[in-house]
């Protein structure tokens, strides 16, 4: 080659020899090899499985999409379930608190009812005891009154016997002394009785006359 250009005997460079042409031809060969390999893989896949590779790929993509969707649904379901569990726990907690409050209120009311019933029974028992004591006191009073009446009756009977004996003695003494005896009223009034003191005074007067 001379300074002014290539010599007449030198061959002109071909497009394949230049770097630019090499860079263009290399990707084309790779694409062709990749296409051949894909066709070979497709053929082997169809021979092995009996399915169209495009249909199988579409089915696989669909399955993966379904799985991804299922996972999303599962995640959403789990999240919703978690929220429901939290709500359920809160509701159960509120229900337990309400039930506990109701149980405490019921226990308080029951305790008040028991206290009121106990106080009522105590009051009734006190009234019964008071009535029993009053009844016993009344019975004792009646017994004492009856005993006093019986004692007075015995004393009155004894005094009547003494008066009768004194009358007989007085009559005998008056008769022996020749003093006339004044007869008693044969028909005394039913409700009028001579007192023992009057009888004793009369007997005393009779005794003085005898002396």
Coordinates of C-alpha atoms in Angstrom, one line a residue:
X1 CA 0.0 0.0 0.0
X2 CA 1.3 3.4 -0.9
X3 CA 0.8 6.6 0.9
X4 CA -1.8 7.8 -1.6
X5 CA -4.0 4.6 -1.3
X6 CA -4.0 0.9 -1.8
X7 CA -1.8 -0.6 -4.4
X8 CA -3.3 -1.9 -7.6
X9 CA -2.4 -5.5 -6.7
X10 CA -4.1 -5.6 -3.3
X11 CA -7.6 -7.0 -2.9
X12 CA -10.4 -4.7 -1.7
X13 CA -11.8 -5.5 1.7
X14 CA -15.1 -7.4 1.8
X15 CA -18.0 -6.4 4.1
X16 CA -17.4 -9.6 6.1
X17 CA -13.9 -8.6 6.8
X18 CA -14.7 -5.3 8.3
X19 CA -15.4 -5.2 12.1
X20 CA -18.7 -3.5 11.5
X21 CA -19.9 -6.4 9.3
X22 CA -18.7 -8.9 11.9
X23 CA -20.7 -7.3 14.6
X24 CA -23.8 -7.4 12.4
X25 CA -23.4 -11.1 11.4
X26 CA -22.7 -12.4 14.9
X27 CA -26.1 -11.6 16.5
X28 CA -27.9 -13.0 13.4
X29 CA -26.1 -16.3 13.8
X30 CA -26.9 -16.4 17.5
X31 CA -30.6 -15.8 16.8
X32 CA -30.6 -18.5 14.3
X33 CA -28.9 -20.9 16.7
X34 CA -31.4 -19.9 19.4
X35 CA -34.3 -20.4 17.0
X36 CA -33.0 -23.8 16.0
X37 CA -32.5 -24.8 19.6
X38 CA -36.0 -23.6 20.5
X39 CA -37.5 -25.6 17.6
X40 CA -35.5 -28.7 18.7
X41 CA -36.7 -28.2 22.3
X42 CA -40.3 -27.7 21.1
X43 CA -40.1 -30.9 19.0
X44 CA -38.6 -32.9 21.8
X45 CA -41.2 -31.5 24.3
X46 CA -44.1 -32.3 21.9
X47 CA -42.7 -35.8 21.3
X48 CA -42.2 -36.5 25.0
X49 CA -45.5 -35.0 26.3
X50 CA -47.8 -35.2 23.3
X51 CA -48.8 -31.6 24.0
X52 CA -48.2 -28.4 22.0
X53 CA -45.5 -26.4 23.6
X54 CA -47.3 -23.1 23.1
X55 CA -50.5 -24.5 24.7
X56 CA -48.5 -26.0 27.5
X57 CA -46.6 -22.8 28.1
X58 CA -49.9 -20.9 28.1
X59 CA -51.4 -23.4 30.5
X60 CA -48.4 -23.1 32.7
X61 CA -48.6 -19.3 32.6
X62 CA -52.3 -19.6 33.5
X63 CA -51.6 -22.0 36.3
X64 CA -48.9 -19.7 37.7
X65 CA -51.2 -16.7 37.4
X66 CA -53.9 -18.7 39.2
X67 CA -51.4 -19.7 41.9
X68 CA -50.3 -16.1 42.2
X69 CA -53.9 -15.1 42.4
X70 CA -54.6 -17.9 44.8
X71 CA -51.7 -16.8 47.0
X72 CA -53.1 -13.3 46.9
X73 CA -56.5 -14.5 47.8
X74 CA -55.1 -16.7 50.5
X75 CA -53.1 -13.8 51.9
X76 CA -56.1 -11.6 51.7
X77 CA -58.2 -14.3 53.4
X78 CA -55.6 -14.8 56.1
X79 CA -55.5 -11.0 56.7
X80 CA -59.3 -10.9 56.8
X81 CA -59.3 -14.0 59.1
X82 CA -56.8 -12.3 61.3
X83 CA -58.9 -9.2 61.5
X84 CA -62.0 -11.4 62.2
X85 CA -60.0 -13.2 65.0
X86 CA -59.0 -9.8 66.5
X87 CA -62.6 -8.6 66.3
X88 CA -63.8 -12.0 67.7
X89 CA -61.3 -11.7 70.6
X90 CA -62.5 -8.2 71.3
X91 CA -66.1 -9.2 71.2
X92 CA -65.4 -12.2 73.5
X93 CA -63.5 -9.9 75.8
X94 CA -66.4 -7.5 75.9
X95 CA -68.8 -10.3 76.3
X96 CA -66.8 -11.7 79.2
X97 CA -66.6 -8.3 80.8
X98 CA -70.3 -7.8 80.4
X99 CA -71.0 -11.3 81.7
X100 CA -68.7 -10.7 84.6
X101 CA -70.4 -7.3 85.3
X102 CA -73.8 -9.0 85.1
X103 CA -72.7 -11.8 87.4
X104 CA -71.3 -9.3 89.9
X105 CA -74.6 -7.3 89.8
X106 CA -76.6 -10.5 90.2
X107 CA -74.4 -11.6 93.1
X108 CA -74.8 -8.2 94.7
X109 CA -78.6 -8.3 94.3
X110 CA -78.6 -11.9 95.6
X111 CA -76.5 -10.8 98.6
X112 CA -78.9 -7.9 99.3
X113 CA -81.8 -10.3 99.0
X114 CA -80.2 -12.7 101.4
X115 CA -79.4 -9.9 103.8
X116 CA -83.0 -8.6 103.6
X117 CA -84.4 -12.1 104.1
X118 CA -82.0 -12.7 107.1
X119 CA -83.1 -9.4 108.6
X120 CA -86.8 -10.2 108.0
X121 CA -86.3 -13.6 109.7
X122 CA -84.5 -12.1 112.6
X123 CA -87.3 -9.6 113.1
X124 CA -89.9 -12.3 112.8
X125 CA -87.9 -14.4 115.3
X126 CA -87.6 -11.5 117.7
X127 CA -91.4 -10.9 117.4
X128 CA -92.1 -14.6 118.1
X129 CA -89.7 -14.6 121.1
X130 CA -91.4 -11.4 122.4
X131 CA -94.9 -12.9 121.9
X132 CA -93.7 -16.1 123.6
X133 CA -92.3 -14.1 126.6
X134 CA -95.5 -12.1 126.8
X135 CA -97.6 -15.3 126.7
X136 CA -95.5 -16.9 129.3
X137 CA -95.7 -13.8 131.5
X138 CA -99.5 -13.7 131.1
X139 CA -99.7 -17.4 132.0
X140 CA -97.5 -16.8 135.0
X141 CA -99.7 -13.8 136.0
X142 CA -102.8 -16.0 135.7
X143 CA -101.3 -18.7 137.8
X144 CA -100.2 -16.2 140.4
X145 CA -103.7 -14.6 140.4
X146 CA -105.3 -18.1 140.7
X147 CA -103.0 -19.0 143.5
X148 CA -103.8 -15.7 145.3
X149 CA -107.5 -16.4 144.8
X150 CA -107.2 -19.9 146.2
X151 CA -105.2 -18.6 149.1
X152 CA -107.8 -15.9 149.8
X153 CA -110.5 -18.5 149.5
X154 CA -108.8 -20.7 152.0
X155 CA -108.2 -17.8 154.3
X156 CA -111.9 -16.7 154.0
X157 CA -113.0 -20.2 154.7
X158 CA -110.9 -20.3 157.8
X159 CA -112.2 -17.0 158.9
X160 CA -115.8 -18.1 158.3
X161 CA -115.2 -21.2 160.4
X162 CA -113.7 -19.0 163.2
X163 CA -116.7 -16.7 163.1
X164 CA -119.0 -19.6 163.2
X165 CA -117.2 -21.1 166.2
X166 CA -117.1 -17.7 167.9
X167 CA -120.9 -17.3 167.3
X168 CA -121.6 -20.7 168.9
X169 CA -119.3 -19.8 171.8
X170 CA -121.0 -16.4 172.2
X171 CA -124.5 -17.9 172.0
X172 CA -123.6 -20.4 174.7
X173 CA -122.2 -17.8 177.0
X174 CA -125.1 -15.5 176.5
X175 CA -127.5 -18.3 177.1
X176 CA -125.7 -19.3 180.3
X177 CA -125.8 -15.6 181.4
X178 CA -129.5 -15.3 180.7
X179 CA -129.0 -12.6 178.1
X180 CA -131.5 -12.8 175.2
X181 CA -129.9 -13.6 171.8
X182 CA -130.8 -11.4 168.9
X183 CA -131.6 -13.6 165.9
X184 CA -129.9 -12.9 162.6
X185 CA -131.8 -11.9 159.6
X186 CA -133.2 -15.1 158.2
X187 CA -133.4 -13.8 154.7
X188 CA -130.3 -11.7 154.0
X189 CA -129.9 -10.0 150.7
X190 CA -128.1 -12.2 148.2
X191 CA -125.5 -9.6 147.4
X192 CA -125.0 -8.2 150.9
X193 CA -122.7 -10.0 153.3
X194 CA -121.7 -9.0 156.8
X195 CA -118.0 -8.3 157.0
X196 CA -115.8 -10.3 159.2
X197 CA -114.9 -7.1 161.0
X198 CA -118.5 -6.5 161.9
X199 CA -118.9 -10.1 163.0
X200 CA -115.9 -9.8 165.2
X201 CA -117.1 -6.5 166.7
X202 CA -120.5 -8.1 167.6
X203 CA -118.8 -11.0 169.1
X204 CA -116.6 -8.7 171.1
X205 CA -119.6 -6.8 172.5
X206 CA -121.2 -10.0 173.4
X207 CA -118.1 -11.1 175.3
X208 CA -118.1 -7.8 177.2
X209 CA -121.7 -8.3 178.3
X210 CA -120.9 -11.8 179.5
X211 CA -118.0 -10.5 181.6

